[in-house]
Amino acid sequence: IAWMNLDLGIETCFYDGMTIYAFTWLQFLFPFYVWFLIALIIVLSRFSDRVANSLGSNPVATLATLLLVSYSKILRSVIAVFTVATLEYPDNSYKHVWLYDSSVPYFKRSDHIVLGAFAVMVSVFLFLPYTLLLLCGHWLQAHSQWWILSWINKIKPFMDAYHAPYKKESRYWTGIILLARCALFLTFAFNALGNASVNLLAITSVTAGLAALAWI
């Protein structure tokens, strides 16, 4: 079911004793594997006409879609690293632990700190720029004559793959939908107990906000 919904990733226990820590690293590995394949295809297409011709008439749209599919996996993996749970004891004391492994104190063990630092780097250098690029890319393209923004002309085919379905003045919608996805994922993550009312409120609010923005 996950694969049919394009929720691609590593869901298998590869060896006896595999921990959630190792599993989380594998969840990061899959999007990077997809990106490596995309980069490899781009490089091969640049230097080999045979590869380029075998990809069909519009390979850029397919590669851009693969990037978009891996976005959710990266988002979920980053959120999973920072999700916290609180253990309460009969003597009224409590302890903060990692939600996915209660034996790991929340960012007090070196392995969790390393994983958190990697998640921050992915967020700052990959996740955030990609989101902002799809949100503001059409404005950046409008000023691509500035030397500081000239680099955007090199990725124009990718940008067109995301923005082409929209009218010129509405090409921020891909970024808006990504922000809506972030809001829902964060809500579901913090609502660890699965309160149906909270989830329903979040879905309703995001849907109403998107509808209002579309109407405006």
Short mmCIF file of C-alpha atoms in Angstrom, two decimals:
data_model
loop_
_atom_site.label_atom_id
_atom_site.label_comp_id
_atom_site.label_asym_id
_atom_site.label_seq_id
_atom_site.Cartn_x
_atom_site.Cartn_y
_atom_site.Cartn_z
CA ILE A 1 0.00 0.00 0.00
CA ALA A 2 2.84 2.39 0.86
CA TRP A 3 4.52 1.81 -2.50
CA MET A 4 1.24 2.24 -4.38
CA ASN A 5 0.91 5.64 -2.68
CA LEU A 6 4.48 6.51 -3.72
CA ASP A 7 5.60 6.40 -0.10
CA LEU A 8 8.88 4.92 -1.17
CA GLY A 9 11.53 3.88 1.32
CA ILE A 10 13.30 1.13 3.19
CA GLU A 11 10.79 -0.79 5.32
CA THR A 12 12.69 -4.07 5.69
CA CYS A 13 14.64 -5.42 8.68
CA PHE A 14 17.88 -6.43 6.97
CA TYR A 15 19.60 -8.16 9.88
CA ASP A 16 18.84 -9.59 13.31
CA GLY A 17 19.03 -6.83 15.93
CA MET A 18 18.50 -3.94 13.51
CA THR A 19 17.51 -0.90 15.58
CA ILE A 20 15.26 2.06 14.83
CA TYR A 21 18.45 4.16 14.75
CA ALA A 22 19.80 2.20 11.79
CA PHE A 23 16.35 2.15 10.22
CA THR A 24 16.18 5.97 10.36
CA TRP A 25 19.51 6.28 8.57
CA LEU A 26 18.16 3.98 5.84
CA GLN A 27 15.10 6.22 5.50
CA PHE A 28 17.47 9.06 4.64
CA LEU A 29 19.46 6.81 2.33
CA PHE A 30 16.58 6.07 -0.05
CA PRO A 31 15.94 9.70 -1.21
CA PHE A 32 19.69 10.18 -1.68
CA TYR A 33 19.73 7.02 -3.79
CA VAL A 34 16.92 8.43 -5.94
CA TRP A 35 18.77 11.75 -6.30
CA PHE A 36 21.95 9.91 -7.25
CA LEU A 37 20.06 8.12 -10.04
CA ILE A 38 18.61 11.45 -11.24
CA ALA A 39 22.06 13.06 -11.29
CA LEU A 40 23.50 10.03 -13.08
CA ILE A 41 20.80 10.15 -15.75
CA ILE A 42 21.39 13.89 -16.29
CA VAL A 43 25.16 13.42 -16.65
CA LEU A 44 24.81 10.43 -18.98
CA SER A 45 22.25 12.28 -21.10
CA ARG A 46 24.61 15.21 -21.42
CA PHE A 47 27.47 13.09 -22.77
CA SER A 48 25.58 10.29 -24.55
CA ASP A 49 23.03 10.85 -27.31
CA ARG A 50 21.95 7.21 -27.07
CA VAL A 51 20.93 7.61 -23.41
CA ALA A 52 19.25 10.93 -24.11
CA ASN A 53 17.21 9.50 -27.00
CA SER A 54 16.16 6.46 -24.97
CA LEU A 55 14.55 8.63 -22.28
CA GLY A 56 11.75 9.84 -24.51
CA SER A 57 10.57 13.29 -25.44
CA ASN A 58 10.19 14.82 -21.96
CA PRO A 59 12.48 13.17 -19.39
CA VAL A 60 12.84 16.34 -17.32
CA ALA A 61 9.23 16.13 -16.12
CA THR A 62 9.79 12.55 -14.98
CA LEU A 63 12.99 13.46 -13.10
CA ALA A 64 11.28 16.47 -11.50
CA THR A 65 8.45 14.21 -10.35
CA LEU A 66 10.95 11.83 -8.74
CA LEU A 67 12.39 14.76 -6.77
CA LEU A 68 8.90 15.73 -5.66
CA VAL A 69 8.10 12.16 -4.59
CA SER A 70 11.23 11.96 -2.44
CA TYR A 71 10.28 15.25 -0.74
CA SER A 72 7.74 13.60 1.57
CA LYS A 73 10.20 10.89 2.57
CA ILE A 74 12.82 13.47 3.53
CA LEU A 75 10.23 15.49 5.47
CA ARG A 76 9.01 12.45 7.40
CA SER A 77 12.54 11.32 8.17
CA VAL A 78 13.56 14.74 9.51
CA ILE A 79 10.43 14.98 11.66
CA ALA A 80 11.01 11.46 13.00
CA VAL A 81 14.46 12.42 14.26
CA PHE A 82 13.11 15.31 16.35
CA THR A 83 9.91 13.72 17.67
CA VAL A 84 9.94 13.54 21.47
CA ALA A 85 7.89 11.61 24.03
CA THR A 86 7.66 12.10 27.79
CA LEU A 87 7.78 9.19 30.21
CA GLU A 88 6.04 9.89 33.52
CA TYR A 89 6.81 7.84 36.64
CA PRO A 90 4.74 7.17 39.81
CA ASP A 91 6.98 9.50 41.86
CA ASN A 92 5.92 12.38 39.52
CA SER A 93 9.31 12.47 37.84
CA TYR A 94 9.54 12.40 34.06
CA LYS A 95 12.06 11.85 31.31
CA HIS A 96 12.15 13.01 27.69
CA VAL A 97 12.97 10.24 25.23
CA TRP A 98 13.03 9.74 21.48
CA LEU A 99 9.52 8.73 20.47
CA TYR A 100 10.65 5.83 18.27
CA ASP A 101 13.01 4.32 20.87
CA SER A 102 12.25 5.04 24.52
CA SER A 103 15.67 3.69 25.54
CA VAL A 104 17.29 6.73 23.87
CA PRO A 105 17.25 9.93 26.02
CA TYR A 106 16.21 12.88 23.89
CA PHE A 107 19.43 14.31 22.37
CA LYS A 108 21.61 13.16 25.26
CA ARG A 109 23.29 10.26 23.50
CA SER A 110 26.00 10.83 20.92
CA ASP A 111 24.35 8.68 18.24
CA HIS A 112 21.07 10.63 18.48
CA ILE A 113 22.98 13.93 18.44
CA VAL A 114 24.82 12.89 15.26
CA LEU A 115 21.53 11.86 13.64
CA GLY A 116 19.97 15.18 14.67
CA ALA A 117 22.89 17.18 13.28
CA PHE A 118 22.56 15.34 9.97
CA ALA A 119 18.80 16.03 9.90
CA VAL A 120 19.48 19.75 10.49
CA MET A 121 21.99 19.80 7.61
CA VAL A 122 19.49 18.08 5.29
CA SER A 123 16.82 20.60 6.31
CA VAL A 124 19.00 23.68 5.86
CA PHE A 125 20.90 22.72 2.69
CA LEU A 126 18.33 20.58 0.82
CA PHE A 127 14.80 20.64 2.20
CA LEU A 128 14.47 24.40 2.83
CA PRO A 129 16.11 25.58 -0.44
CA TYR A 130 13.95 23.19 -2.49
CA THR A 131 10.78 24.43 -0.80
CA LEU A 132 11.70 28.11 -1.21
CA LEU A 133 12.74 27.53 -4.82
CA LEU A 134 9.34 26.09 -5.74
CA LEU A 135 7.57 28.82 -3.77
CA CYS A 136 9.53 31.79 -5.15
CA GLY A 137 11.05 30.34 -8.32
CA HIS A 138 8.74 32.22 -10.69
CA TRP A 139 9.74 35.54 -9.11
CA LEU A 140 13.42 34.59 -9.31
CA GLN A 141 13.02 33.71 -12.98
CA ALA A 142 11.45 37.11 -13.63
CA HIS A 143 14.71 38.72 -12.41
CA SER A 144 17.14 36.18 -13.86
CA GLN A 145 18.88 39.00 -15.76
CA TRP A 146 20.55 39.95 -12.48
CA TRP A 147 23.95 38.29 -12.28
CA ILE A 148 23.27 37.01 -8.77
CA LEU A 149 20.23 35.10 -10.08
CA SER A 150 21.66 34.00 -13.42
CA TRP A 151 22.05 30.44 -12.09
CA ILE A 152 18.30 29.92 -12.23
CA ASN A 153 18.40 29.88 -16.04
CA LYS A 154 20.39 26.64 -15.84
CA ILE A 155 17.55 24.85 -14.02
CA LYS A 156 14.74 26.45 -16.04
CA PRO A 157 13.59 23.09 -17.54
CA PHE A 158 13.08 21.71 -14.02
CA MET A 159 11.26 24.84 -12.91
CA ASP A 160 9.01 24.70 -15.98
CA ALA A 161 8.11 21.09 -15.16
CA TYR A 162 6.68 22.29 -11.83
CA HIS A 163 5.20 25.62 -12.93
CA ALA A 164 3.92 24.89 -16.44
CA PRO A 165 0.45 23.66 -15.32
CA TYR A 166 -0.28 27.06 -13.72
CA LYS A 167 -0.92 30.51 -15.11
CA LYS A 168 2.03 32.87 -14.94
CA GLU A 169 0.70 34.80 -11.95
CA SER A 170 -0.13 31.61 -10.00
CA ARG A 171 3.11 29.67 -10.27
CA TYR A 172 3.71 29.78 -6.52
CA TRP A 173 1.09 27.04 -6.05
CA THR A 174 3.55 24.15 -6.08
CA GLY A 175 5.37 25.76 -3.17
CA ILE A 176 2.10 26.51 -1.37
CA ILE A 177 1.05 22.87 -1.61
CA LEU A 178 4.43 21.82 -0.20
CA LEU A 179 3.94 24.19 2.75
CA ALA A 180 0.47 22.69 3.32
CA ARG A 181 2.03 19.22 3.32
CA CYS A 182 4.60 20.37 5.89
CA ALA A 183 1.84 21.72 8.14
CA LEU A 184 -0.06 18.43 8.03
CA PHE A 185 3.03 16.28 8.60
CA LEU A 186 4.06 18.38 11.59
CA THR A 187 0.57 18.16 13.06
CA PHE A 188 0.46 14.38 12.69
CA ALA A 189 3.95 14.11 14.23
CA PHE A 190 3.15 16.20 17.32
CA ASN A 191 -0.20 14.48 17.70
CA ALA A 192 1.59 11.27 18.68
CA LEU A 193 -1.45 9.88 20.51
CA GLY A 194 -3.46 10.01 17.29
CA ASN A 195 -6.26 12.31 18.49
CA ALA A 196 -8.71 12.16 15.59
CA SER A 197 -10.15 15.61 16.38
CA VAL A 198 -6.72 17.26 16.08
CA ASN A 199 -6.01 15.55 12.77
CA LEU A 200 -9.44 16.47 11.41
CA LEU A 201 -9.01 20.09 12.51
CA ALA A 202 -5.62 20.29 10.80
CA ILE A 203 -6.91 18.79 7.55
CA THR A 204 -9.97 21.05 7.57
CA SER A 205 -7.91 24.17 8.32
CA VAL A 206 -5.36 23.49 5.60
CA THR A 207 -8.07 22.69 3.06
CA ALA A 208 -10.01 25.85 3.96
CA GLY A 209 -6.83 27.93 3.74
CA LEU A 210 -5.99 26.57 0.29
CA ALA A 211 -9.55 27.14 -0.92
CA ALA A 212 -9.54 30.71 0.41
CA LEU A 213 -6.19 31.43 -1.26
CA ALA A 214 -7.44 29.99 -4.54
CA TRP A 215 -10.58 32.13 -4.34
CA ILE A 216 -8.60 35.29 -3.54
#
